[in-house]
């Protein structure tokens, strides 16, 4: 019996060693899975060329911001060259998620008469919030034999291509002269007329470091049109026409309620993804927020100094998420500017009381992103990325969101006083007054 003890000890040791090895393998596999989840890769793509034939692309060149293909169910927003992982063309589009059709990309070489045809992989974005239509990426490998300027789409790999509309492929030219911050606003609709808050937001963005605002515009009032004309002429605003109501029945809500509408919030997710790729090589950072929202630093004077610190502390991070805080536009504090009383809209300086957290509700977030690290985005989070994400603490910055209350029954004493915005009061009043003096139809209203 004594001779068995060393053997038993050896068996126990081996079992422990096997168990430790198994645990290590499982841990390693989990780490790999987490890494894949954090940085999702592109799905498998078909071979580059499935067909090649002689011919010329003579179809008209389309520059519309939304274009319907021949089935009137598949919509093209814009194709973008994307070489970050593989050399492909990513076309931002909108599709009916239950009726995704087989589609082919046709690439015409700028010299010669070769047409290359590649089968598209249609990657429907997972965030559609119950609506029948969703944002989607049409992914096609680009031919290696040429650098096409245009792409067309067909339902078959063969057939007459002469009359197919051509879409110019964006992002071939990469510039080193990036602006620091671009704000993406999607979407402006419902004859938008909140003139005063719009001007205040624009001037706050400038104070914080913005160089460009991209607005996907469906509709606004005549007075608001004059404001947009001013900022466009100034070079601050870039307007992308967004006639989605000509193609789909849209909802003003983000969730589907079985009311016959086809896509949520005027196609906001498709617009945001287009804005990411539109500014991928034009801006160091892109802000994804609504016009009644301001990402407001608490410890820094502007976005540049804040992002320098955040990026230095988190060098692998490309997505920065900021918590939304609602400042009810129905609750006022003394910060009136009498000369603004005749301007339609909300005066944000009068609203520095915010709602407390609702413990049972997840507060939405808005983002500052490095666009070159984003593959697919939703409204409050990035769906696919090539970098890490960071939840920015509230003591660094919040999303100042001045709107109708989420908690309308709260008594005034339950609201939290937060006067961070008032640090900019003098500069903001001066800048807004200057703008009001320069815009026709607003001069006489002051």
CSV table of C-alpha atoms in Angstrom, one decimal:
chain,number,residue,atom,x,y,z
A,1,UNK,CA,0.0,0.0,0.0
A,2,UNK,CA,2.9,2.3,0.8
A,3,UNK,CA,4.1,1.9,-2.8
A,4,UNK,CA,0.8,3.2,-4.2
A,5,UNK,CA,1.1,6.6,-2.5
A,6,UNK,CA,3.7,8.0,-5.0
A,7,UNK,CA,1.6,6.8,-7.9
A,8,UNK,CA,-1.6,8.3,-6.5
A,9,UNK,CA,0.3,11.6,-6.0
A,10,UNK,CA,1.5,11.4,-9.6
A,11,UNK,CA,-2.1,10.8,-10.9
A,12,UNK,CA,-3.4,13.7,-8.9
A,13,UNK,CA,-0.6,15.9,-10.1
A,14,UNK,CA,-1.4,14.9,-13.8
A,15,UNK,CA,-5.1,15.6,-13.3
A,16,UNK,CA,-4.3,19.0,-11.8
A,17,UNK,CA,-2.0,19.7,-14.7
A,18,UNK,CA,-4.6,18.7,-17.3
A,19,UNK,CA,-7.2,20.8,-15.5
A,20,UNK,CA,-5.0,23.8,-15.4
A,21,UNK,CA,-4.2,23.4,-19.1
A,22,UNK,CA,-7.9,23.1,-19.9
A,23,UNK,CA,-8.7,26.2,-17.9
A,24,UNK,CA,-5.9,28.1,-19.7
A,25,UNK,CA,-7.2,26.9,-23.1
A,26,UNK,CA,-10.8,28.0,-22.3
A,27,UNK,CA,-9.5,31.4,-21.0
A,28,UNK,CA,-7.5,31.9,-24.2
A,29,UNK,CA,-10.5,31.0,-26.3
A,30,UNK,CA,-12.7,33.4,-24.4
A,31,UNK,CA,-10.1,36.2,-24.9
A,32,UNK,CA,-10.1,35.5,-28.6
A,33,UNK,CA,-13.8,35.6,-28.7
A,34,UNK,CA,-13.9,38.9,-26.8
A,35,UNK,CA,-11.3,40.3,-29.2
A,36,UNK,CA,-13.4,39.3,-32.1
A,37,UNK,CA,-16.5,40.9,-30.6
A,38,UNK,CA,-14.6,44.1,-29.8
A,39,UNK,CA,-13.2,44.3,-33.3
A,40,UNK,CA,-15.6,42.6,-35.6
A,41,UNK,CA,-14.2,41.7,-39.0
A,42,UNK,CA,-15.7,41.9,-42.4
A,43,UNK,CA,-17.9,38.9,-43.4
A,44,UNK,CA,-16.7,36.5,-46.0
A,45,UNK,CA,-16.8,38.0,-49.5
A,46,UNK,CA,-17.2,36.2,-52.8
A,47,UNK,CA,-14.3,36.0,-55.3
A,48,UNK,CA,-13.3,39.3,-56.9
A,49,UNK,CA,-14.4,38.6,-60.4
A,50,UNK,CA,-17.1,36.2,-61.4
A,51,UNK,CA,-17.6,37.5,-64.9
A,52,UNK,CA,-15.8,39.7,-67.3
A,53,UNK,CA,-16.9,40.9,-70.7
A,54,UNK,CA,-16.4,43.6,-73.2
A,55,UNK,CA,-18.6,46.6,-73.3
A,56,UNK,CA,-18.9,50.3,-72.4
A,57,UNK,CA,-20.7,51.9,-69.5
A,58,UNK,CA,-22.9,54.6,-71.0
A,59,UNK,CA,-25.5,54.9,-68.3
A,60,UNK,CA,-26.2,58.3,-66.8
A,61,UNK,CA,-24.1,59.3,-63.8
A,62,UNK,CA,-26.3,59.7,-60.7
A,63,UNK,CA,-25.4,62.1,-58.0
A,64,UNK,CA,-28.6,61.9,-55.9
A,65,UNK,CA,-28.3,61.4,-52.1
A,66,UNK,CA,-30.9,58.6,-52.4
A,67,UNK,CA,-31.5,56.6,-55.5
A,68,UNK,CA,-33.9,53.7,-56.1
A,69,UNK,CA,-32.8,50.7,-58.1
A,70,UNK,CA,-35.2,49.2,-60.7
A,71,UNK,CA,-37.1,47.1,-58.1
A,72,UNK,CA,-38.0,50.4,-56.2
A,73,UNK,CA,-37.2,48.5,-53.0
A,74,UNK,CA,-33.4,48.7,-52.9
A,75,UNK,CA,-32.0,52.2,-52.4
A,76,UNK,CA,-28.4,53.4,-53.0
A,77,UNK,CA,-27.1,56.3,-51.0
A,78,UNK,CA,-23.4,56.3,-52.0
A,79,UNK,CA,-20.5,53.9,-52.7
A,80,UNK,CA,-17.2,54.3,-50.9
A,81,UNK,CA,-13.8,52.8,-51.5
A,82,UNK,CA,-12.8,50.9,-48.3
A,83,UNK,CA,-9.3,49.5,-48.1
A,84,UNK,CA,-8.9,49.2,-44.4
A,85,UNK,CA,-9.1,45.4,-44.3
A,86,UNK,CA,-9.7,44.4,-47.9
A,87,UNK,CA,-9.8,46.3,-51.1
A,88,UNK,CA,-13.6,46.6,-51.6
A,89,UNK,CA,-16.4,49.0,-52.4
A,90,UNK,CA,-18.9,49.5,-49.6
A,91,UNK,CA,-22.2,51.0,-50.8
A,92,UNK,CA,-24.4,52.5,-48.1
A,93,UNK,CA,-28.0,51.6,-48.9
A,94,UNK,CA,-31.5,50.8,-47.6
A,95,UNK,CA,-33.2,47.4,-48.1
A,96,UNK,CA,-36.3,45.5,-47.0
A,97,UNK,CA,-34.7,43.1,-44.5
A,98,UNK,CA,-37.0,40.2,-45.4
A,99,UNK,CA,-36.7,40.6,-49.1
A,100,UNK,CA,-33.0,41.0,-49.7
A,101,UNK,CA,-32.3,40.3,-53.3
A,102,UNK,CA,-29.2,39.0,-55.0
A,103,UNK,CA,-27.3,41.9,-56.5
A,104,UNK,CA,-24.2,42.4,-58.6
A,105,UNK,CA,-21.7,45.2,-58.8
A,106,UNK,CA,-20.5,46.2,-62.3
A,107,UNK,CA,-17.2,48.0,-62.5
A,108,UNK,CA,-16.1,49.8,-65.6
A,109,UNK,CA,-12.4,50.4,-66.1
A,110,UNK,CA,-11.6,54.0,-67.0
A,111,UNK,CA,-9.4,52.9,-69.9
A,112,UNK,CA,-10.4,50.1,-72.3
A,113,UNK,CA,-13.7,48.3,-72.6
A,114,UNK,CA,-13.5,45.8,-69.8
A,115,UNK,CA,-16.5,45.4,-67.4
A,116,UNK,CA,-15.8,43.4,-64.2
A,117,UNK,CA,-18.8,41.9,-62.4
A,118,UNK,CA,-18.7,41.0,-58.7
A,119,UNK,CA,-21.4,39.5,-56.6
A,120,UNK,CA,-22.4,41.8,-53.7
A,121,UNK,CA,-22.7,40.6,-50.1
A,122,UNK,CA,-25.6,42.4,-48.6
A,123,UNK,CA,-24.8,43.1,-44.9
A,124,UNK,CA,-28.0,44.3,-43.3
A,125,UNK,CA,-27.4,46.4,-40.1
A,126,UNK,CA,-28.8,44.6,-37.0
A,127,UNK,CA,-30.3,47.8,-35.5
A,128,UNK,CA,-33.6,48.4,-37.4
A,129,UNK,CA,-35.8,48.5,-34.2
A,130,UNK,CA,-38.5,46.4,-35.8
A,131,UNK,CA,-39.0,48.4,-39.0
A,132,UNK,CA,-39.4,46.5,-42.4
A,133,UNK,CA,-36.6,48.5,-44.0
A,134,UNK,CA,-33.0,48.8,-42.6
A,135,UNK,CA,-29.7,50.3,-43.5
A,136,UNK,CA,-27.4,47.9,-45.3
A,137,UNK,CA,-23.9,47.7,-46.8
A,138,UNK,CA,-23.5,46.3,-50.3
A,139,UNK,CA,-20.0,44.9,-50.2
A,140,UNK,CA,-18.2,44.1,-53.5
A,141,UNK,CA,-14.6,43.2,-54.0
A,142,UNK,CA,-12.9,45.6,-56.4
A,143,UNK,CA,-11.2,44.3,-59.5
A,144,UNK,CA,-7.4,44.2,-59.3
A,145,UNK,CA,-6.9,44.9,-62.9
A,146,UNK,CA,-8.1,48.5,-62.8
A,147,UNK,CA,-9.2,51.3,-60.6
A,148,UNK,CA,-12.8,52.0,-61.5
A,149,UNK,CA,-14.4,55.4,-61.0
A,150,UNK,CA,-18.0,54.2,-61.1
A,151,UNK,CA,-20.1,51.2,-60.1
A,152,UNK,CA,-23.5,50.1,-61.3
A,153,UNK,CA,-25.8,47.5,-59.9
A,154,UNK,CA,-27.7,44.7,-61.6
A,155,UNK,CA,-29.8,41.8,-60.5
A,156,UNK,CA,-28.0,39.4,-62.9
A,157,UNK,CA,-24.4,38.7,-63.7
A,158,UNK,CA,-25.0,39.1,-67.4
A,159,UNK,CA,-27.2,41.3,-69.6
A,160,UNK,CA,-27.3,44.7,-71.2
A,161,UNK,CA,-25.4,47.1,-69.0
A,162,UNK,CA,-25.5,50.2,-71.3
A,163,UNK,CA,-28.4,51.9,-69.5
A,164,UNK,CA,-27.6,51.1,-65.9
A,165,UNK,CA,-27.1,54.3,-63.8
A,166,UNK,CA,-23.5,54.8,-62.6
A,167,UNK,CA,-22.6,55.9,-59.1
A,168,UNK,CA,-19.2,57.6,-58.5
A,169,UNK,CA,-17.1,55.7,-56.0
A,170,UNK,CA,-16.0,58.1,-53.2
A,171,UNK,CA,-12.9,58.1,-50.9
A,172,UNK,CA,-10.3,57.2,-53.5
A,173,UNK,CA,-8.4,60.4,-52.8
A,174,UNK,CA,-7.1,60.6,-49.3
A,175,UNK,CA,-6.1,64.0,-48.1
A,176,UNK,CA,-3.8,64.8,-45.2
A,177,UNK,CA,-5.5,68.1,-44.5
A,178,UNK,CA,-8.1,66.9,-42.0
A,179,UNK,CA,-10.3,69.2,-39.9
A,180,UNK,CA,-10.4,68.3,-36.3
A,181,UNK,CA,-14.2,68.0,-35.6
A,182,UNK,CA,-17.2,67.4,-37.9
A,183,UNK,CA,-20.7,67.2,-36.4
A,184,UNK,CA,-23.2,64.9,-38.2
A,185,UNK,CA,-26.8,66.0,-37.8
A,186,UNK,CA,-29.5,63.5,-39.0
A,187,UNK,CA,-32.1,64.1,-39.8
A,188,UNK,CA,-33.8,67.5,-40.1
A,189,UNK,CA,-37.5,67.0,-40.8
A,190,UNK,CA,-41.1,68.1,-39.9
A,191,UNK,CA,-40.6,71.7,-41.2
A,192,UNK,CA,-38.1,72.3,-38.5
A,193,UNK,CA,-38.3,75.8,-37.1
A,194,UNK,CA,-36.4,75.8,-33.8
A,195,UNK,CA,-34.3,78.7,-35.1
A,196,UNK,CA,-32.9,80.1,-31.8
A,197,UNK,CA,-31.7,76.7,-30.4
A,198,UNK,CA,-30.2,75.8,-33.8
A,199,UNK,CA,-28.1,79.0,-33.9
A,200,UNK,CA,-27.1,78.5,-30.3
A,201,UNK,CA,-26.0,74.9,-30.9
A,202,UNK,CA,-24.0,76.0,-34.0
A,203,UNK,CA,-22.2,78.7,-32.1
A,204,UNK,CA,-21.6,76.4,-29.2
A,205,UNK,CA,-20.1,73.8,-31.5
A,206,UNK,CA,-17.8,76.6,-32.9
A,207,UNK,CA,-16.7,77.6,-29.4
A,208,UNK,CA,-16.0,73.9,-28.6
A,209,UNK,CA,-13.9,73.4,-31.8
A,210,UNK,CA,-16.2,72.3,-34.7
A,211,UNK,CA,-15.1,73.1,-38.2
A,212,UNK,CA,-17.9,71.5,-40.2
A,213,UNK,CA,-21.6,70.4,-39.6
A,214,UNK,CA,-23.2,68.0,-42.1
A,215,UNK,CA,-27.0,68.1,-42.0
A,216,UNK,CA,-29.2,65.6,-43.8
A,217,UNK,CA,-32.2,67.8,-44.6
A,218,UNK,CA,-35.7,66.6,-45.4
A,219,UNK,CA,-37.7,69.7,-44.6
A,220,UNK,CA,-37.6,72.9,-42.6
A,221,UNK,CA,-39.3,76.3,-42.4
A,222,UNK,CA,-38.6,79.2,-44.7
A,223,UNK,CA,-37.0,81.1,-41.8
A,224,UNK,CA,-34.8,78.1,-41.0
A,225,UNK,CA,-33.8,77.9,-44.7
A,226,UNK,CA,-32.4,81.4,-44.4
A,227,UNK,CA,-30.3,80.3,-41.4
A,228,UNK,CA,-29.0,77.3,-43.3
A,229,UNK,CA,-28.1,79.5,-46.3
A,230,UNK,CA,-26.1,81.8,-44.0
A,231,UNK,CA,-24.1,78.9,-42.4
A,232,UNK,CA,-23.6,77.3,-45.8
A,233,UNK,CA,-22.3,80.5,-47.4
A,234,UNK,CA,-20.0,80.8,-44.3
A,235,UNK,CA,-18.6,77.4,-45.1
A,236,UNK,CA,-19.6,75.9,-41.8
A,237,UNK,CA,-22.6,73.8,-42.9
A,238,UNK,CA,-22.8,71.2,-45.6
A,239,UNK,CA,-26.3,70.2,-46.6
A,240,UNK,CA,-27.1,66.7,-47.9
A,241,UNK,CA,-30.6,66.7,-49.4
A,242,UNK,CA,-32.6,63.8,-47.8
A,243,UNK,CA,-35.8,63.1,-49.8
A,244,UNK,CA,-36.5,59.8,-48.1
A,245,UNK,CA,-40.2,60.6,-48.0
A,246,UNK,CA,-40.3,60.3,-51.8
A,247,UNK,CA,-39.5,56.6,-51.5
A,248,UNK,CA,-40.6,55.3,-48.1
A,249,UNK,CA,-43.3,55.8,-45.5
A,250,UNK,CA,-41.2,57.2,-42.6
A,251,UNK,CA,-41.8,57.3,-38.9
A,252,UNK,CA,-40.9,60.1,-36.5
A,253,UNK,CA,-40.2,57.5,-33.9
A,254,UNK,CA,-37.2,55.3,-33.5
A,255,UNK,CA,-39.2,52.1,-32.7
A,256,UNK,CA,-41.8,50.3,-34.9
A,257,UNK,CA,-45.4,50.3,-33.7
A,258,UNK,CA,-47.1,48.4,-36.6
A,259,UNK,CA,-48.5,51.6,-38.0
A,260,UNK,CA,-47.7,51.0,-41.7
A,261,UNK,CA,-44.4,53.0,-41.6
A,262,UNK,CA,-41.4,51.4,-43.3
A,263,UNK,CA,-38.3,53.0,-41.7
A,264,UNK,CA,-37.6,54.7,-38.4
A,265,UNK,CA,-36.8,58.4,-37.7
A,266,UNK,CA,-36.5,59.4,-41.4
A,267,UNK,CA,-33.8,56.8,-42.1
A,268,UNK,CA,-31.5,58.2,-39.4
A,269,UNK,CA,-29.2,55.2,-39.2
A,270,UNK,CA,-28.5,55.1,-43.0
A,271,UNK,CA,-27.7,58.9,-42.9
A,272,UNK,CA,-25.3,58.5,-39.9
A,273,UNK,CA,-23.4,55.7,-41.7
A,274,UNK,CA,-23.2,57.8,-44.8
A,275,UNK,CA,-21.9,60.7,-42.8
A,276,UNK,CA,-19.1,58.5,-41.2
A,277,UNK,CA,-17.8,57.4,-44.7
A,278,UNK,CA,-18.3,60.9,-46.2
A,279,UNK,CA,-16.0,62.3,-43.6
A,280,UNK,CA,-13.7,59.3,-43.1
A,281,UNK,CA,-10.7,61.1,-44.7
A,282,UNK,CA,-11.8,64.7,-44.1
A,283,UNK,CA,-12.1,64.8,-40.3
A,284,UNK,CA,-10.0,63.5,-37.3
A,285,UNK,CA,-13.2,63.0,-35.3
A,286,UNK,CA,-16.9,62.9,-36.1
A,287,UNK,CA,-19.6,63.7,-33.6
A,288,UNK,CA,-22.9,61.8,-33.9
A,289,UNK,CA,-25.6,63.8,-32.2
A,290,UNK,CA,-28.9,65.6,-32.7
A,291,UNK,CA,-29.1,69.4,-33.2
A,292,UNK,CA,-30.6,69.8,-29.7
A,293,UNK,CA,-27.6,68.0,-28.1
A,294,UNK,CA,-24.2,69.4,-27.2
A,295,UNK,CA,-21.3,67.2,-26.0
A,296,UNK,CA,-20.3,69.5,-23.1
A,297,UNK,CA,-16.9,69.1,-21.4
A,298,UNK,CA,-16.8,69.6,-17.6
A,299,UNK,CA,-13.0,69.7,-17.1
A,300,UNK,CA,-11.8,71.1,-20.4
A,301,UNK,CA,-12.5,74.3,-22.3
A,302,UNK,CA,-13.1,72.6,-25.6
A,303,UNK,CA,-13.3,69.3,-27.5
A,304,UNK,CA,-9.7,69.4,-28.7
A,305,UNK,CA,-8.1,69.5,-25.2
A,306,UNK,CA,-10.6,66.9,-23.9
A,307,UNK,CA,-10.0,64.5,-26.8
A,308,UNK,CA,-6.2,64.9,-26.5
A,309,UNK,CA,-6.4,63.8,-22.9
A,310,UNK,CA,-8.8,60.9,-23.6
A,311,UNK,CA,-6.8,59.7,-26.5
A,312,UNK,CA,-3.5,59.8,-24.7
A,313,UNK,CA,-5.0,57.8,-21.8
A,314,UNK,CA,-6.7,55.4,-24.3
A,315,UNK,CA,-4.5,55.1,-27.4
A,316,UNK,CA,-6.4,52.1,-28.9
A,317,UNK,CA,-9.8,53.6,-28.5
A,318,UNK,CA,-11.7,54.9,-31.5
A,319,UNK,CA,-15.2,55.3,-30.1
A,320,UNK,CA,-16.0,57.6,-27.1
A,321,UNK,CA,-19.5,57.4,-25.6
A,322,UNK,CA,-21.0,60.2,-23.6
A,323,UNK,CA,-24.0,59.9,-21.4
A,324,UNK,CA,-27.1,61.8,-22.3
A,325,UNK,CA,-28.7,64.2,-19.7
A,326,UNK,CA,-32.1,65.8,-20.3
A,327,UNK,CA,-32.5,69.5,-19.4
A,328,UNK,CA,-36.3,70.0,-19.7
A,329,UNK,CA,-37.2,72.9,-22.0
A,330,UNK,CA,-40.3,73.4,-19.9
A,331,UNK,CA,-38.4,74.4,-16.7
A,332,UNK,CA,-36.9,77.8,-16.7
A,333,UNK,CA,-34.1,79.7,-14.8
A,334,UNK,CA,-33.3,83.4,-15.0
A,335,UNK,CA,-31.1,83.9,-18.0
A,336,UNK,CA,-33.4,85.7,-20.4
A,337,UNK,CA,-32.1,87.8,-23.3
A,338,UNK,CA,-35.0,90.1,-24.2
A,339,UNK,CA,-33.8,90.7,-27.7
A,340,UNK,CA,-34.2,87.0,-28.5
A,341,UNK,CA,-37.8,86.8,-27.4
A,342,UNK,CA,-39.2,87.2,-30.9
A,343,UNK,CA,-36.9,84.5,-32.4
A,344,UNK,CA,-38.8,81.2,-32.7
A,345,UNK,CA,-37.2,78.4,-30.7
A,346,UNK,CA,-35.7,77.5,-27.3
A,347,UNK,CA,-33.1,79.6,-25.4
A,348,UNK,CA,-30.8,77.0,-23.9
A,349,UNK,CA,-29.3,79.4,-21.5
A,350,UNK,CA,-32.6,79.4,-19.6
A,351,UNK,CA,-32.4,75.6,-19.0
A,352,UNK,CA,-29.7,74.5,-16.5
A,353,UNK,CA,-31.8,72.1,-14.4
A,354,UNK,CA,-31.5,68.4,-15.5
A,355,UNK,CA,-33.5,65.3,-14.8
A,356,UNK,CA,-32.0,62.7,-12.4
A,357,UNK,CA,-31.1,59.2,-13.7
A,358,UNK,CA,-33.9,56.8,-14.1
A,359,UNK,CA,-32.5,53.7,-12.5
A,360,UNK,CA,-34.8,51.3,-14.4
A,361,UNK,CA,-34.0,52.9,-17.8
A,362,UNK,CA,-30.7,52.7,-19.8
A,363,UNK,CA,-29.8,56.3,-20.6
A,364,UNK,CA,-28.9,56.7,-24.3
A,365,UNK,CA,-25.4,57.8,-25.3
A,366,UNK,CA,-24.0,59.9,-28.1
A,367,UNK,CA,-20.5,59.6,-29.6
A,368,UNK,CA,-17.3,61.2,-30.7
A,369,UNK,CA,-15.6,58.7,-33.1
A,370,UNK,CA,-12.5,58.3,-35.1
A,371,UNK,CA,-14.3,57.6,-38.4
A,372,UNK,CA,-11.4,55.4,-39.7
A,373,UNK,CA,-12.1,53.0,-36.8
A,374,UNK,CA,-15.8,52.6,-37.5
A,375,UNK,CA,-17.3,50.0,-39.9
A,376,UNK,CA,-21.0,50.2,-39.0
A,377,UNK,CA,-22.7,52.6,-36.6
A,378,UNK,CA,-26.1,52.8,-35.0
A,379,UNK,CA,-27.5,55.9,-33.2
A,380,UNK,CA,-26.2,55.2,-29.7
A,381,UNK,CA,-23.4,52.7,-30.3
A,382,UNK,CA,-21.1,51.5,-33.0
A,383,UNK,CA,-22.1,48.0,-34.3
A,384,UNK,CA,-18.7,47.1,-36.0
A,385,UNK,CA,-15.4,48.7,-35.2
A,386,UNK,CA,-11.7,48.4,-35.7
A,387,UNK,CA,-10.9,49.8,-32.3
A,388,UNK,CA,-11.9,49.9,-28.7
A,389,UNK,CA,-14.8,51.8,-27.1
A,390,UNK,CA,-14.8,53.9,-24.0
A,391,UNK,CA,-17.6,55.1,-21.7
A,392,UNK,CA,-16.5,58.6,-20.8
A,393,UNK,CA,-17.2,59.4,-17.2
A,394,UNK,CA,-19.8,62.1,-16.4
A,395,UNK,CA,-17.3,64.3,-14.6
A,396,UNK,CA,-15.4,64.6,-17.9
A,397,UNK,CA,-18.3,65.5,-20.1
A,398,UNK,CA,-22.0,64.9,-20.7
A,399,UNK,CA,-24.5,65.3,-23.6
A,400,UNK,CA,-26.4,68.4,-22.8
A,401,UNK,CA,-29.8,67.6,-24.2
A,402,UNK,CA,-32.4,70.4,-24.0
A,403,UNK,CA,-35.8,69.0,-25.0
A,404,UNK,CA,-39.3,68.2,-23.8
A,405,UNK,CA,-38.9,66.3,-20.5
A,406,UNK,CA,-38.7,62.5,-20.2
A,407,UNK,CA,-40.0,62.8,-16.6
A,408,UNK,CA,-42.7,65.5,-16.9
A,409,UNK,CA,-44.2,64.8,-13.4
A,410,UNK,CA,-41.0,65.5,-11.5
A,411,UNK,CA,-41.2,68.5,-9.1
A,412,UNK,CA,-38.7,71.3,-9.7
A,413,UNK,CA,-36.9,70.5,-6.5
A,414,UNK,CA,-36.1,67.0,-7.8
A,415,UNK,CA,-34.1,68.4,-10.7
A,416,UNK,CA,-30.4,68.8,-10.5
A,417,UNK,CA,-28.8,72.2,-11.1
A,418,UNK,CA,-25.9,72.0,-13.6
A,419,UNK,CA,-24.6,75.4,-14.8
A,420,UNK,CA,-21.7,74.1,-16.8
A,421,UNK,CA,-23.2,75.7,-19.9
A,422,UNK,CA,-23.1,79.1,-18.3
A,423,UNK,CA,-19.3,79.2,-18.6
A,424,UNK,CA,-19.9,80.1,-22.2
A,425,UNK,CA,-22.7,82.7,-21.6
A,426,UNK,CA,-20.9,85.9,-22.6
A,427,UNK,CA,-19.3,84.4,-25.7
A,428,UNK,CA,-22.5,82.7,-26.8
A,429,UNK,CA,-24.7,85.8,-26.4
A,430,UNK,CA,-22.2,87.8,-28.4
A,431,UNK,CA,-21.9,85.3,-31.2
A,432,UNK,CA,-25.6,84.6,-31.5
A,433,UNK,CA,-26.3,88.4,-31.7
A,434,UNK,CA,-23.8,88.7,-34.5
A,435,UNK,CA,-25.5,86.0,-36.5
A,436,UNK,CA,-28.9,87.4,-36.0
A,437,UNK,CA,-27.7,90.7,-37.4
A,438,UNK,CA,-26.5,89.1,-40.6
A,439,UNK,CA,-29.5,86.9,-41.5
A,440,UNK,CA,-32.3,88.5,-43.6
A,441,UNK,CA,-35.8,88.2,-41.9
A,442,UNK,CA,-34.1,88.0,-38.5
A,443,UNK,CA,-32.7,91.5,-38.3
A,444,UNK,CA,-36.0,93.0,-37.6
A,445,UNK,CA,-37.0,90.4,-35.1
A,446,UNK,CA,-34.3,91.4,-32.6
